[in-house]
Amino acid sequence: MHYPITERLALRPWQDQDAEVFHRLTSDAQITTWLLPLSRSESEALFARVRERLAHERWGVPALVKRDQPEQVLGFVGIQPAALEPVLPAGTLELLWRLLPEHWHQGYVTEMARALVAASFSAADAPHELVAFTVPANRASQAVMQRLGMQRDPTGDFIHPRVPADQPQLRQHLLYRLPRPV
Ligand SMILES: CC(C)(COP(=O)(O)OP(=O)(O)OC[C@H]1O[C@@H](n2cnc3c(N)ncnc32)[C@H](O)[C@@H]1OP(=O)(O)O)[C@@H](O)C(=O)NCCC(=O)NCCS
């Protein structure tokens, strides 16, 4: 995967010593208010899968860092196959992001997501669109989508097939789309 850099930020592969911060990103109560939190073993398994995909596949979810402090992970910004068939067609690519709370409200995710979108749409094998989705209550994530110029598509809203029925507040998802510029 091609890693863009911005004025303040860079993306890099995950390293062994990032396992703890990755676990925080997948389990911290504030970060996962609108997500399913993972146990330590689930987080370790996902960390391994994310690293494996980054190493071998076209799209992936790298660590977000400051250019001048590349060892310290702020969160992640990436693109991955949504893998939500039949809710979304096979091959649909999803933009996703997560930041440690001490780095919220500084524009980091929007800055890197913009660069990632630009890089992916200018690639030779550019997708025809990128999507993003979240629960209605996750206003911070929808604000990022809107800052990126994504448009909500109410006809695409869906019940997330992997969210258990006993978590009704996490099931309904709003779909935002970003077509490749012509
Ligand atoms: C979703 C999430 C990544 C958004 O983080 P964020 O810090 O609000 O988003 P950005 O990095 O784009 O920053 C935007 C904020 O920085 C401010 N900002 C400061 N400097 C800025 C700059 N140079 N450029 C742009 N925005 C700037 C903006 O005004 C905005 O402030 P606000 O939040 O008070 O409105 C974060 O809330 C998060 O990690 N949540 C938990 C995980 C999650 O829900 N992930 C998404 C799942 S779908």
PDB file of C-alpha atoms and ligand atoms in Angstrom:
ATOM      1  CA  MET A   1       0.000   0.000   0.000  1.00  0.00           C
ATOM      2  CA  HIS A   2       1.187   3.529  -0.807  1.00  0.00           C
ATOM      3  CA  TYR A   3       1.535   5.701   2.322  1.00  0.00           C
ATOM      4  CA  PRO A   4       0.895   9.412   1.729  1.00  0.00           C
ATOM      5  CA  ILE A   5       2.446  12.046   3.990  1.00  0.00           C
ATOM      6  CA  THR A   6       0.933  15.412   4.923  1.00  0.00           C
ATOM      7  CA  GLU A   7       2.215  18.603   6.494  1.00  0.00           C
ATOM      8  CA  ARG A   8       2.057  17.123  10.010  1.00  0.00           C
ATOM      9  CA  LEU A   9       1.454  13.410   9.602  1.00  0.00           C
ATOM     10  CA  ALA A  10       2.564  10.106   8.150  1.00  0.00           C
ATOM     11  CA  LEU A  11       1.319   6.527   7.958  1.00  0.00           C
ATOM     12  CA  ARG A  12       3.544   3.566   8.719  1.00  0.00           C
ATOM     13  CA  PRO A  13       3.273  -0.198   9.194  1.00  0.00           C
ATOM     14  CA  TRP A  14       2.499  -1.446  12.693  1.00  0.00           C
ATOM     15  CA  GLN A  15       5.429  -2.670  14.780  1.00  0.00           C
ATOM     16  CA  ASP A  16       5.499  -5.296  17.544  1.00  0.00           C
ATOM     17  CA  GLN A  17       5.694  -2.579  20.210  1.00  0.00           C
ATOM     18  CA  ASP A  18       2.401  -1.031  18.952  1.00  0.00           C
ATOM     19  CA  ALA A  19       0.334  -4.013  20.197  1.00  0.00           C
ATOM     20  CA  GLU A  20      -0.589  -2.213  23.422  1.00  0.00           C
ATOM     21  CA  VAL A  21      -1.759   0.991  21.751  1.00  0.00           C
ATOM     22  CA  PHE A  22      -3.654  -1.073  19.169  1.00  0.00           C
ATOM     23  CA  HIS A  23      -5.418  -2.826  22.033  1.00  0.00           C
ATOM     24  CA  ARG A  24      -6.301   0.555  23.530  1.00  0.00           C
ATOM     25  CA  LEU A  25      -7.751   1.622  20.170  1.00  0.00           C
ATOM     26  CA  THR A  26      -9.931  -1.488  20.081  1.00  0.00           C
ATOM     27  CA  SER A  27     -11.010  -1.627  23.730  1.00  0.00           C
ATOM     28  CA  ASP A  28     -10.927   1.809  25.418  1.00  0.00           C
ATOM     29  CA  ALA A  29     -14.450   2.741  26.576  1.00  0.00           C
ATOM     30  CA  GLN A  30     -14.309   6.302  25.207  1.00  0.00           C
ATOM     31  CA  ILE A  31     -12.951   5.226  21.809  1.00  0.00           C
ATOM     32  CA  THR A  32     -15.446   2.372  21.446  1.00  0.00           C
ATOM     33  CA  THR A  33     -18.538   4.287  22.574  1.00  0.00           C
ATOM     34  CA  TRP A  34     -20.080   3.567  19.136  1.00  0.00           C
ATOM     35  CA  LEU A  35     -18.129   0.391  18.304  1.00  0.00           C
ATOM     36  CA  LEU A  36     -17.972  -3.173  19.609  1.00  0.00           C
ATOM     37  CA  PRO A  37     -15.020  -3.307  22.056  1.00  0.00           C
ATOM     38  CA  LEU A  38     -12.600  -6.213  21.647  1.00  0.00           C
ATOM     39  CA  SER A  39     -11.099  -8.448  24.325  1.00  0.00           C
ATOM     40  CA  ARG A  40      -7.315  -8.675  24.531  1.00  0.00           C
ATOM     41  CA  SER A  41      -7.216 -11.936  22.585  1.00  0.00           C
ATOM     42  CA  GLU A  42      -9.563 -10.541  19.895  1.00  0.00           C
ATOM     43  CA  SER A  43      -7.408  -7.433  19.659  1.00  0.00           C
ATOM     44  CA  GLU A  44      -4.220  -9.494  19.307  1.00  0.00           C
ATOM     45  CA  ALA A  45      -5.807 -11.580  16.549  1.00  0.00           C
ATOM     46  CA  LEU A  46      -6.993  -8.460  14.716  1.00  0.00           C
ATOM     47  CA  PHE A  47      -3.560  -6.814  15.116  1.00  0.00           C
ATOM     48  CA  ALA A  48      -1.972  -9.833  13.437  1.00  0.00           C
ATOM     49  CA  ARG A  49      -4.551  -9.804  10.600  1.00  0.00           C
ATOM     50  CA  VAL A  50      -4.175  -6.061  10.010  1.00  0.00           C
ATOM     51  CA  ARG A  51      -0.372  -6.420   9.776  1.00  0.00           C
ATOM     52  CA  GLU A  52      -0.671  -9.429   7.490  1.00  0.00           C
ATOM     53  CA  ARG A  53      -3.046  -7.593   5.123  1.00  0.00           C
ATOM     54  CA  LEU A  54      -0.872  -4.480   5.094  1.00  0.00           C
ATOM     55  CA  ALA A  55       2.112  -6.572   4.119  1.00  0.00           C
ATOM     56  CA  HIS A  56       0.395  -8.535   1.349  1.00  0.00           C
ATOM     57  CA  GLU A  57      -2.722  -6.724   0.083  1.00  0.00           C
ATOM     58  CA  ARG A  58      -3.445  -3.603  -1.944  1.00  0.00           C
ATOM     59  CA  TRP A  59      -5.482  -1.837   0.756  1.00  0.00           C
ATOM     60  CA  GLY A  60      -4.937  -1.700   4.484  1.00  0.00           C
ATOM     61  CA  VAL A  61      -5.039   0.113   7.788  1.00  0.00           C
ATOM     62  CA  PRO A  62      -1.650   1.515   8.845  1.00  0.00           C
ATOM     63  CA  ALA A  63      -0.692   3.393  12.000  1.00  0.00           C
ATOM     64  CA  LEU A  64      -1.083   7.195  11.997  1.00  0.00           C
ATOM     65  CA  VAL A  65       1.916   9.068  13.397  1.00  0.00           C
ATOM     66  CA  LYS A  66       3.366  12.571  13.465  1.00  0.00           C
ATOM     67  CA  ARG A  67       6.148  13.016  10.939  1.00  0.00           C
ATOM     68  CA  ASP A  68       8.523  14.224  13.634  1.00  0.00           C
ATOM     69  CA  GLN A  69       7.546  11.478  16.152  1.00  0.00           C
ATOM     70  CA  PRO A  70       7.089   8.345  14.043  1.00  0.00           C
ATOM     71  CA  GLU A  71       7.419   5.974  16.989  1.00  0.00           C
ATOM     72  CA  GLN A  72       4.312   7.348  18.779  1.00  0.00           C
ATOM     73  CA  VAL A  73       1.019   6.046  17.343  1.00  0.00           C
ATOM     74  CA  LEU A  74      -1.900   8.533  17.314  1.00  0.00           C
ATOM     75  CA  GLY A  75      -4.466   6.121  15.886  1.00  0.00           C
ATOM     76  CA  PHE A  76      -5.184   4.776  12.418  1.00  0.00           C
ATOM     77  CA  VAL A  77      -6.580   5.884   9.070  1.00  0.00           C
ATOM     78  CA  GLY A  78      -7.005   3.365   6.291  1.00  0.00           C
ATOM     79  CA  ILE A  79      -8.954   1.858   3.435  1.00  0.00           C
ATOM     80  CA  GLN A  80     -10.125  -1.740   3.463  1.00  0.00           C
ATOM     81  CA  PRO A  81     -12.669  -3.936   1.692  1.00  0.00           C
ATOM     82  CA  ALA A  82     -15.914  -3.452   3.634  1.00  0.00           C
ATOM     83  CA  ALA A  83     -16.649  -7.210   3.352  1.00  0.00           C
ATOM     84  CA  LEU A  84     -20.334  -6.655   4.106  1.00  0.00           C
ATOM     85  CA  GLU A  85     -21.946  -8.596   1.289  1.00  0.00           C
ATOM     86  CA  PRO A  86     -24.841  -8.591   0.512  1.00  0.00           C
ATOM     87  CA  VAL A  87     -25.422  -5.299   2.355  1.00  0.00           C
ATOM     88  CA  LEU A  88     -22.705  -3.661   0.234  1.00  0.00           C
ATOM     89  CA  PRO A  89     -21.514  -5.128  -3.077  1.00  0.00           C
ATOM     90  CA  ALA A  90     -18.349  -7.250  -3.055  1.00  0.00           C
ATOM     91  CA  GLY A  91     -15.299  -5.065  -3.646  1.00  0.00           C
ATOM     92  CA  THR A  92     -16.735  -1.985  -1.885  1.00  0.00           C
ATOM     93  CA  LEU A  93     -13.878  -0.081  -0.231  1.00  0.00           C
ATOM     94  CA  GLU A  94     -14.395   1.518   3.162  1.00  0.00           C
ATOM     95  CA  LEU A  95     -12.529   4.463   4.690  1.00  0.00           C
ATOM     96  CA  LEU A  96     -12.007   4.038   8.431  1.00  0.00           C
ATOM     97  CA  TRP A  97     -10.347   5.936  11.258  1.00  0.00           C
ATOM     98  CA  ARG A  98      -9.791   5.931  14.989  1.00  0.00           C
ATOM     99  CA  LEU A  99      -7.727   8.250  17.223  1.00  0.00           C
ATOM    100  CA  LEU A 100      -6.610   8.114  20.840  1.00  0.00           C
ATOM    101  CA  PRO A 101      -8.778  10.717  22.664  1.00  0.00           C
ATOM    102  CA  GLU A 102      -5.775  12.871  23.597  1.00  0.00           C
ATOM    103  CA  HIS A 103      -5.390  13.566  19.851  1.00  0.00           C
ATOM    104  CA  TRP A 104      -9.022  14.459  19.046  1.00  0.00           C
ATOM    105  CA  HIS A 105     -10.016  17.946  17.833  1.00  0.00           C
ATOM    106  CA  GLN A 106      -6.743  18.720  16.061  1.00  0.00           C
ATOM    107  CA  GLY A 107      -7.772  17.831  12.531  1.00  0.00           C
ATOM    108  CA  TYR A 108      -5.436  14.840  12.291  1.00  0.00           C
ATOM    109  CA  VAL A 109      -7.907  12.337  10.865  1.00  0.00           C
ATOM    110  CA  THR A 110      -9.342  14.717   8.291  1.00  0.00           C
ATOM    111  CA  GLU A 111      -5.833  15.771   7.213  1.00  0.00           C
ATOM    112  CA  MET A 112      -4.640  12.209   6.613  1.00  0.00           C
ATOM    113  CA  ALA A 113      -7.936  10.883   5.232  1.00  0.00           C
ATOM    114  CA  ARG A 114      -7.876  13.684   2.613  1.00  0.00           C
ATOM    115  CA  ALA A 115      -4.381  12.662   1.559  1.00  0.00           C
ATOM    116  CA  LEU A 116      -5.327   8.988   1.459  1.00  0.00           C
ATOM    117  CA  VAL A 117      -8.424   9.708  -0.645  1.00  0.00           C
ATOM    118  CA  ALA A 118      -6.383  11.806  -3.077  1.00  0.00           C
ATOM    119  CA  ALA A 119      -3.722   9.106  -3.356  1.00  0.00           C
ATOM    120  CA  SER A 120      -6.222   6.309  -3.917  1.00  0.00           C
ATOM    121  CA  PHE A 121      -8.223   8.232  -6.531  1.00  0.00           C
ATOM    122  CA  SER A 122      -5.097   9.141  -8.474  1.00  0.00           C
ATOM    123  CA  ALA A 123      -3.732   5.586  -8.536  1.00  0.00           C
ATOM    124  CA  ALA A 124      -3.777   3.608 -11.775  1.00  0.00           C
ATOM    125  CA  ASP A 125      -6.222   1.122 -10.244  1.00  0.00           C
ATOM    126  CA  ALA A 126      -8.365   3.812  -8.560  1.00  0.00           C
ATOM    127  CA  PRO A 127     -11.705   2.618  -7.158  1.00  0.00           C
ATOM    128  CA  HIS A 128     -14.864   4.217  -8.595  1.00  0.00           C
ATOM    129  CA  GLU A 129     -15.911   5.244  -5.078  1.00  0.00           C
ATOM    130  CA  LEU A 130     -15.061   5.020  -1.399  1.00  0.00           C
ATOM    131  CA  VAL A 131     -17.681   4.643   1.319  1.00  0.00           C
ATOM    132  CA  ALA A 132     -17.760   5.201   5.073  1.00  0.00           C
ATOM    133  CA  PHE A 133     -20.403   4.272   7.603  1.00  0.00           C
ATOM    134  CA  THR A 134     -21.173   4.694  11.267  1.00  0.00           C
ATOM    135  CA  VAL A 135     -24.039   4.703  13.740  1.00  0.00           C
ATOM    136  CA  PRO A 136     -26.319   7.794  13.741  1.00  0.00           C
ATOM    137  CA  ALA A 137     -25.045   8.901  17.171  1.00  0.00           C
ATOM    138  CA  ASN A 138     -21.388   9.027  16.069  1.00  0.00           C
ATOM    139  CA  ARG A 139     -21.438  12.691  15.068  1.00  0.00           C
ATOM    140  CA  ALA A 140     -17.640  13.078  15.251  1.00  0.00           C
ATOM    141  CA  SER A 141     -17.122  10.426  12.591  1.00  0.00           C
ATOM    142  CA  GLN A 142     -19.898  11.832  10.387  1.00  0.00           C
ATOM    143  CA  ALA A 143     -18.261  15.262  10.708  1.00  0.00           C
ATOM    144  CA  VAL A 144     -15.049  13.765   9.271  1.00  0.00           C
ATOM    145  CA  MET A 145     -17.064  12.254   6.393  1.00  0.00           C
ATOM    146  CA  GLN A 146     -18.661  15.625   5.693  1.00  0.00           C
ATOM    147  CA  ARG A 147     -15.323  17.463   5.845  1.00  0.00           C
ATOM    148  CA  LEU A 148     -14.042  14.998   3.226  1.00  0.00           C
ATOM    149  CA  GLY A 149     -16.952  15.921   0.958  1.00  0.00           C
ATOM    150  CA  MET A 150     -18.706  12.567   1.361  1.00  0.00           C
ATOM    151  CA  GLN A 151     -22.455  12.537   0.706  1.00  0.00           C
ATOM    152  CA  ARG A 152     -24.920  10.623   2.823  1.00  0.00           C
ATOM    153  CA  ASP A 153     -26.934   8.070   0.822  1.00  0.00           C
ATOM    154  CA  PRO A 154     -30.057   7.319   2.903  1.00  0.00           C
ATOM    155  CA  THR A 155     -31.015   4.540   0.468  1.00  0.00           C
ATOM    156  CA  GLY A 156     -27.826   2.749   1.552  1.00  0.00           C
ATOM    157  CA  ASP A 157     -28.408   2.875   5.325  1.00  0.00           C
ATOM    158  CA  PHE A 158     -28.252  -0.614   6.789  1.00  0.00           C
ATOM    159  CA  ILE A 159     -28.358  -2.839   9.865  1.00  0.00           C
ATOM    160  CA  HIS A 160     -24.803  -4.038  10.465  1.00  0.00           C
ATOM    161  CA  PRO A 161     -24.860  -7.818  10.045  1.00  0.00           C
ATOM    162  CA  ARG A 162     -22.055  -8.433  12.553  1.00  0.00           C
ATOM    163  CA  VAL A 163     -23.549  -6.423  15.446  1.00  0.00           C
ATOM    164  CA  PRO A 164     -25.489  -8.651  17.870  1.00  0.00           C
ATOM    165  CA  ALA A 165     -29.207  -8.026  18.336  1.00  0.00           C
ATOM    166  CA  ASP A 166     -28.656  -7.213  22.031  1.00  0.00           C
ATOM    167  CA  GLN A 167     -26.720  -4.063  21.007  1.00  0.00           C
ATOM    168  CA  PRO A 168     -29.541  -2.129  19.269  1.00  0.00           C
ATOM    169  CA  GLN A 169     -27.743   1.243  19.595  1.00  0.00           C
ATOM    170  CA  LEU A 170     -24.853  -0.116  17.469  1.00  0.00           C
ATOM    171  CA  ARG A 171     -26.864  -1.831  14.719  1.00  0.00           C
ATOM    172  CA  GLN A 172     -28.285   0.946  12.525  1.00  0.00           C
ATOM    173  CA  HIS A 173     -25.633   2.443  10.201  1.00  0.00           C
ATOM    174  CA  LEU A 174     -25.641   5.514   7.974  1.00  0.00           C
ATOM    175  CA  LEU A 175     -23.838   5.219   4.642  1.00  0.00           C
ATOM    176  CA  TYR A 176     -21.742   8.012   3.121  1.00  0.00           C
ATOM    177  CA  ARG A 177     -20.300   7.825  -0.388  1.00  0.00           C
ATOM    178  CA  LEU A 178     -17.416   9.584  -2.130  1.00  0.00           C
ATOM    179  CA  PRO A 179     -17.316   9.015  -5.904  1.00  0.00           C
ATOM    180  CA  ARG A 180     -14.020   9.282  -7.763  1.00  0.00           C
ATOM    181  CA  PRO A 181     -13.830  12.780  -9.256  1.00  0.00           C
ATOM    182  CA  VAL A 182     -14.283  12.799 -13.042  1.00  0.00           C
TER     183      VAL A 182
HETATM  184  C1  LIG B   1     -14.021   9.892  14.778  1.00  0.00           C
HETATM  185  C2  LIG B   1     -12.737  10.564  15.270  1.00  0.00           C
HETATM  186  C3  LIG B   1     -11.527   9.932  14.619  1.00  0.00           C
HETATM  187  C4  LIG B   1     -12.808  12.052  14.928  1.00  0.00           C
HETATM  188  O1  LIG B   1     -11.686  12.713  15.512  1.00  0.00           O
HETATM  189  P1  LIG B   1     -11.605  14.304  15.422  1.00  0.00           P
HETATM  190  O2  LIG B   1     -10.418  14.733  16.149  1.00  0.00           O
HETATM  191  O3  LIG B   1     -12.939  14.894  15.785  1.00  0.00           O
HETATM  192  O4  LIG B   1     -11.455  14.495  13.853  1.00  0.00           O
HETATM  193  P2  LIG B   1     -10.387  15.344  13.069  1.00  0.00           P
HETATM  194  O5  LIG B   1      -9.040  14.767  13.295  1.00  0.00           O
HETATM  195  O6  LIG B   1     -10.860  15.444  11.682  1.00  0.00           O
HETATM  196  O7  LIG B   1     -10.434  16.749  13.781  1.00  0.00           O
HETATM  197  C5  LIG B   1     -11.526  17.634  13.600  1.00  0.00           C
HETATM  198  C6  LIG B   1     -11.550  18.600  14.769  1.00  0.00           C
HETATM  199  O8  LIG B   1     -10.270  19.217  14.862  1.00  0.00           O
HETATM  200  C7  LIG B   1     -10.436  20.659  14.740  1.00  0.00           C
HETATM  201  N1  LIG B   1      -9.217  21.150  14.091  1.00  0.00           N
HETATM  202  C8  LIG B   1      -8.186  21.730  14.732  1.00  0.00           C
HETATM  203  N2  LIG B   1      -7.204  22.006  13.874  1.00  0.00           N
HETATM  204  C9  LIG B   1      -7.612  21.578  12.665  1.00  0.00           C
HETATM  205  C10 LIG B   1      -7.024  21.565  11.376  1.00  0.00           C
HETATM  206  N3  LIG B   1      -5.800  22.068  11.159  1.00  0.00           N
HETATM  207  N4  LIG B   1      -7.718  21.018  10.349  1.00  0.00           N
HETATM  208  C11 LIG B   1      -8.954  20.519  10.551  1.00  0.00           C
HETATM  209  N5  LIG B   1      -9.561  20.487  11.753  1.00  0.00           N
HETATM  210  C12 LIG B   1      -8.890  21.030  12.800  1.00  0.00           C
HETATM  211  C13 LIG B   1     -11.741  20.803  13.993  1.00  0.00           C
HETATM  212  O9  LIG B   1     -12.302  22.076  14.217  1.00  0.00           O
HETATM  213  C14 LIG B   1     -12.561  19.699  14.608  1.00  0.00           C
HETATM  214  O10 LIG B   1     -12.920  20.121  15.900  1.00  0.00           O
HETATM  215  P3  LIG B   1     -14.260  19.638  16.664  1.00  0.00           P
HETATM  216  O11 LIG B   1     -14.098  18.158  16.902  1.00  0.00           O
HETATM  217  O12 LIG B   1     -14.254  20.409  17.930  1.00  0.00           O
HETATM  218  O13 LIG B   1     -15.400  19.946  15.735  1.00  0.00           O
HETATM  219  C15 LIG B   1     -12.596  10.433  16.820  1.00  0.00           C
HETATM  220  O14 LIG B   1     -13.715  11.037  17.411  1.00  0.00           O
HETATM  221  C16 LIG B   1     -12.499   8.991  17.260  1.00  0.00           C
HETATM  222  O15 LIG B   1     -11.444   8.368  17.176  1.00  0.00           O
HETATM  223  N6  LIG B   1     -13.632   8.456  17.772  1.00  0.00           N
HETATM  224  C17 LIG B   1     -13.641   7.090  18.303  1.00  0.00           C
HETATM  225  C18 LIG B   1     -13.494   6.024  17.237  1.00  0.00           C
HETATM  226  C19 LIG B   1     -14.545   6.138  16.172  1.00  0.00           C
HETATM  227  O16 LIG B   1     -15.714   6.369  16.472  1.00  0.00           O
HETATM  228  N7  LIG B   1     -14.122   5.947  14.927  1.00  0.00           N
HETATM  229  C20 LIG B   1     -15.014   6.000  13.808  1.00  0.00           C
HETATM  230  C21 LIG B   1     -15.800   4.782  13.680  1.00  0.00           C
HETATM  231  S1  LIG B   1     -16.944   4.897  12.328  1.00  0.00           S
END
